Structures are given as structure tokens and as C-alpha cells.
C-alpha positions as YAML, in Angstrom:
chain: A
units: angstrom
residues:
- id: 1
  name: MET
  ca: [114.90, 126.37, 103.33]
- id: 2
  name: THR
  ca: [112.07, 127.05, 105.74]
- id: 3
  name: ARG
  ca: [111.03, 124.41, 108.21]
- id: 4
  name: ASN
  ca: [107.56, 122.98, 108.03]
- id: 5
  name: ARG
  ca: [106.20, 123.30, 111.56]
- id: 6
  name: GLN
  ca: [103.33, 120.86, 110.95]
- id: 7
  name: HIS
  ca: [105.47, 117.95, 109.77]
- id: 8
  name: PRO
  ca: [107.89, 116.32, 112.22]
- id: 9
  name: PHE
  ca: [110.61, 115.94, 109.58]
- id: 10
  name: GLY
  ca: [110.50, 119.60, 108.46]
- id: 11
  name: SER
  ca: [113.20, 120.23, 105.89]
- id: 12
  name: LEU
  ca: [113.41, 116.53, 104.96]
- id: 13
  name: TRP
  ca: [109.75, 116.70, 103.85]
- id: 14
  name: SER
  ca: [110.54, 119.74, 101.72]
- id: 15
  name: GLU
  ca: [113.58, 118.07, 100.13]
- id: 16
  name: LEU
  ca: [111.61, 114.91, 99.35]
- id: 17
  name: THR
  ca: [108.81, 116.85, 97.65]
- id: 18
  name: GLN
  ca: [111.38, 118.82, 95.63]
- id: 19
  name: ALA
  ca: [113.01, 115.55, 94.53]
- id: 20
  name: GLN
  ca: [109.57, 114.17, 93.58]
- id: 21
  name: ASP
  ca: [108.85, 117.28, 91.51]
- id: 22
  name: GLU
  ca: [112.24, 117.11, 89.74]
- id: 23
  name: PHE
  ca: [111.72, 113.41, 88.98]
- id: 24
  name: ALA
  ca: [108.27, 114.15, 87.52]
- id: 25
  name: ARG
  ca: [109.74, 116.85, 85.25]
- id: 26
  name: TRP
  ca: [112.53, 114.49, 84.18]
- id: 27
  name: VAL
  ca: [110.06, 111.70, 83.34]
- id: 28
  name: ASN
  ca: [107.94, 114.18, 81.40]
- id: 29
  name: ARG
  ca: [110.92, 115.25, 79.26]
- id: 30
  name: LEU
  ca: [111.62, 111.60, 78.40]
- id: 31
  name: SER
  ca: [107.98, 110.89, 77.62]
- id: 32
  name: ASN
  ca: [106.58, 111.24, 74.13]
- id: 33
  name: SER
  ca: [103.04, 111.81, 75.43]
- id: 34
  name: HIS
  ca: [101.18, 115.08, 75.11]
- id: 35
  name: LEU
  ca: [100.39, 115.18, 78.82]
- id: 36
  name: VAL
  ca: [102.48, 117.92, 80.39]
- id: 37
  name: THR
  ca: [103.49, 117.39, 84.03]
- id: 38
  name: GLY
  ca: [103.26, 121.07, 85.06]
- id: 39
  name: PRO
  ca: [102.29, 123.56, 86.23]
- id: 40
  name: GLU
  ca: [104.93, 124.47, 88.76]
- id: 41
  name: LEU
  ca: [103.36, 125.32, 92.12]
- id: 42
  name: ASN
  ca: [104.33, 127.42, 95.09]
- id: 43
  name: VAL
  ca: [102.80, 125.93, 98.26]
- id: 44
  name: TRP
  ca: [102.96, 127.34, 101.79]
- id: 45
  name: GLU
  ca: [100.93, 127.20, 105.00]
- id: 46
  name: ASP
  ca: [99.98, 129.03, 108.14]
- id: 47
  name: GLU
  ca: [98.03, 127.77, 111.14]
- id: 48
  name: HIS
  ca: [94.68, 128.08, 109.31]
- id: 49
  name: ALA
  ca: [95.27, 127.00, 105.70]
- id: 50
  name: VAL
  ca: [97.55, 125.72, 102.99]
- id: 51
  name: TYR
  ca: [98.00, 128.04, 100.01]
- id: 52
  name: ALA
  ca: [99.04, 127.23, 96.44]
- id: 53
  name: GLU
  ca: [99.81, 129.43, 93.49]
- id: 54
  name: ALA
  ca: [100.53, 128.60, 89.82]
- id: 55
  name: ASP
  ca: [101.31, 130.73, 86.79]
- id: 56
  name: LEU
  ca: [98.98, 129.64, 83.99]
- id: 57
  name: PRO
  ca: [99.06, 132.36, 81.33]
- id: 58
  name: GLY
  ca: [96.72, 131.91, 78.41]
- id: 59
  name: ILE
  ca: [94.63, 129.19, 80.05]
- id: 60
  name: ASP
  ca: [90.84, 129.39, 79.79]
- id: 61
  name: ALA
  ca: [89.55, 129.29, 83.41]
- id: 62
  name: ALA
  ca: [86.70, 127.05, 82.23]
- id: 63
  name: LYS
  ca: [89.31, 124.42, 81.28]
- id: 64
  name: LEU
  ca: [90.85, 124.31, 84.78]
- id: 65
  name: GLU
  ca: [89.89, 121.53, 87.18]
- id: 66
  name: ILE
  ca: [91.01, 121.56, 90.82]
- id: 67
  name: THR
  ca: [90.45, 118.51, 93.01]
- id: 68
  name: VAL
  ca: [91.38, 117.41, 96.51]
- id: 69
  name: THR
  ca: [91.33, 113.67, 97.15]
- id: 70
  name: GLY
  ca: [92.21, 111.69, 100.24]
- id: 71
  name: GLY
  ca: [92.15, 114.91, 102.25]
- id: 72
  name: ASN
  ca: [95.67, 115.92, 101.22]
- id: 73
  name: GLN
  ca: [96.19, 115.25, 97.48]
- id: 74
  name: LEU
  ca: [95.84, 118.44, 95.42]
- id: 75
  name: THR
  ca: [95.46, 118.06, 91.65]
- id: 76
  name: VAL
  ca: [95.48, 120.93, 89.16]
- id: 77
  name: GLN
  ca: [94.50, 119.94, 85.62]
- id: 78
  name: GLY
  ca: [93.68, 121.83, 82.49]
- id: 79
  name: GLU
  ca: [94.45, 122.38, 78.87]
- id: 80
  name: ARG
  ca: [96.32, 125.02, 76.90]
- id: 81
  name: ALA
  ca: [95.05, 125.18, 73.33]
- id: 82
  name: VAL
  ca: [97.58, 124.93, 70.51]
- id: 83
  name: PRO
  ca: [97.61, 128.23, 68.63]
- id: 84
  name: LYS
  ca: [96.61, 127.97, 64.99]
- id: 85
  name: LEU
  ca: [99.13, 129.53, 62.63]
- id: 86
  name: GLU
  ca: [97.67, 130.68, 59.33]
- id: 87
  name: GLY
  ca: [100.25, 130.84, 56.56]
- id: 88
  name: ALA
  ca: [103.18, 130.48, 58.98]
- id: 89
  name: SER
  ca: [105.34, 127.74, 60.51]
- id: 90
  name: TRP
  ca: [106.94, 127.32, 63.92]
- id: 91
  name: LEU
  ca: [110.57, 128.37, 64.31]
- id: 92
  name: ARG
  ca: [110.69, 127.55, 68.01]
- id: 93
  name: GLN
  ca: [108.01, 126.09, 70.26]
- id: 94
  name: GLU
  ca: [109.11, 126.05, 73.92]
- id: 95
  name: ARG
  ca: [105.82, 126.69, 75.70]
- id: 96
  name: PRO
  ca: [103.92, 123.45, 76.29]
- id: 97
  name: PHE
  ca: [100.47, 123.02, 74.79]
- id: 98
  name: GLY
  ca: [97.82, 120.40, 75.38]
- id: 99
  name: LYS
  ca: [96.48, 118.78, 78.50]
- id: 100
  name: PHE
  ca: [98.38, 119.00, 81.77]
- id: 101
  name: ALA
  ca: [97.96, 117.58, 85.25]
- id: 102
  name: ARG
  ca: [99.88, 118.09, 88.46]
- id: 103
  name: THR
  ca: [99.28, 116.31, 91.76]
- id: 104
  name: VAL
  ca: [101.07, 117.20, 94.97]
- id: 105
  name: THR
  ca: [100.76, 115.79, 98.46]
- id: 106
  name: LEU
  ca: [99.96, 118.46, 101.02]
- id: 107
  name: PRO
  ca: [101.58, 118.25, 104.47]
- id: 108
  name: THR
  ca: [98.22, 118.19, 106.26]
- id: 109
  name: LEU
  ca: [94.55, 117.36, 105.74]
- id: 110
  name: VAL
  ca: [92.46, 120.14, 104.18]
- id: 111
  name: ASP
  ca: [88.71, 120.73, 104.05]
- id: 112
  name: ALA
  ca: [87.91, 120.13, 100.36]
- id: 113
  name: ASP
  ca: [84.42, 121.66, 100.74]
- id: 114
  name: LYS
  ca: [85.90, 125.04, 101.70]
- id: 115
  name: VAL
  ca: [88.67, 125.40, 99.08]
- id: 116
  name: ASP
  ca: [88.70, 128.81, 97.40]
- id: 117
  name: ALA
  ca: [90.14, 129.08, 93.86]
- id: 118
  name: LYS
  ca: [90.75, 132.38, 92.09]
- id: 119
  name: TYR
  ca: [92.21, 132.88, 88.61]
- id: 120
  name: GLU
  ca: [93.31, 136.43, 87.84]
- id: 121
  name: SER
  ca: [95.79, 137.76, 85.26]
- id: 122
  name: GLY
  ca: [96.99, 134.24, 84.46]
- id: 123
  name: VAL
  ca: [97.70, 133.30, 88.09]
- id: 124
  name: LEU
  ca: [95.75, 130.57, 89.90]
- id: 125
  name: ARG
  ca: [95.55, 131.14, 93.66]
- id: 126
  name: LEU
  ca: [94.17, 128.47, 95.98]
- id: 127
  name: THR
  ca: [93.29, 128.72, 99.65]
- id: 128
  name: LEU
  ca: [92.83, 125.27, 101.19]
- id: 129
  name: PRO
  ca: [91.56, 125.60, 104.79]
- id: 130
  name: LYS
  ca: [93.01, 123.01, 107.12]
- id: 131
  name: HIS
  ca: [90.64, 120.31, 108.27]
- id: 132
  name: GLU
  ca: [89.62, 120.71, 111.91]
- id: 133
  name: ALA
  ca: [91.23, 117.34, 112.72]
- id: 134
  name: ALA
  ca: [94.58, 118.72, 111.50]
- id: 135
  name: LYS
  ca: [94.51, 121.91, 113.55]
- id: 136
  name: PRO
  ca: [96.31, 121.95, 116.87]
- id: 137
  name: ARG
  ca: [94.08, 121.72, 119.91]
- id: 138
  name: LYS
  ca: [94.87, 123.30, 123.24]
- id: 139
  name: ILE
  ca: [94.19, 120.80, 125.99]
- id: 140
  name: GLN
  ca: [93.26, 122.20, 129.36]
- id: 141
  name: VAL
  ca: [94.96, 120.40, 132.23]
- id: 142
  name: LYS
  ca: [92.78, 119.94, 135.29]
- id: 143
  name: GLY
  ca: [94.38, 120.04, 138.71]
- id: 144
  name: ALA
  ca: [93.71, 117.46, 141.39]
...
């Protein structure tokens, strides 16, 4: 596991978010609702931004909604239409259909006004620039 340089608890933060994600998937499997917890996200950062990526094959880009609230809560929502089968019946249906929503807490504040979202070949890629308040500042020390 890589250490998160921005968060003082590093690998503990990563383990807690993984546990949160697993719990959300478990609750979704027990739920009878049509709201799917997914999509699964890859999230990483460098000194300038946080990046997120999700595989969303077959999703209409117009049905995707990306929001950032509270400066560090990323939500990806959308809907995958149920295919209409004419003169046929399902034998197996493992891919989820319907509305989905996924919210993750980012390890730092991001500038919601500068988020860049691209959807190409079924992959959603987000660049979430870090908020200026979250970037490290070099402090010049003055001598006496």
C-alpha cells in the first residue's frame, strides 16, 4: 500500500476508506433497492491535484452528474438504462442497471470550480485541482 503524504495517518487512512467501500458494497448487496452503490473508483494524488477514474461502459455521458461538496466530498451519479429484450428472456443478469451514486471523501480540499471531467471509451477521468489552502506553503525564515 502506498502512503498518503498529505494525510498524517497515511496507510491507516487508506485502510479506513477501503473498509468504508467494502461496507457500502455489502450493504448494497443486502438492499432490495434499485440504487447501485458503484461505480468503483481509483483515486490518487500528486502535489497539484487529486485524480479519480471509473469504468462506466455503456453509460450515456449526459446522464452522469459529478459534484464536489464541502470541499472534499466527491459524488459520481448516473444511470445505466435497462436493455429492452424483444422476444427473449434473461438467463443471467450480473451487470447492474438503474440509478447509481458513489460518494467518497477526498484526503484534501479541492477547487470545485476547476474540476475537469472527461468521459472517453467508457472511462470517466476526473482531475480535481487542490484548493490553494490545501497546498503546502514554503515559509521564508528571516534572520535577526
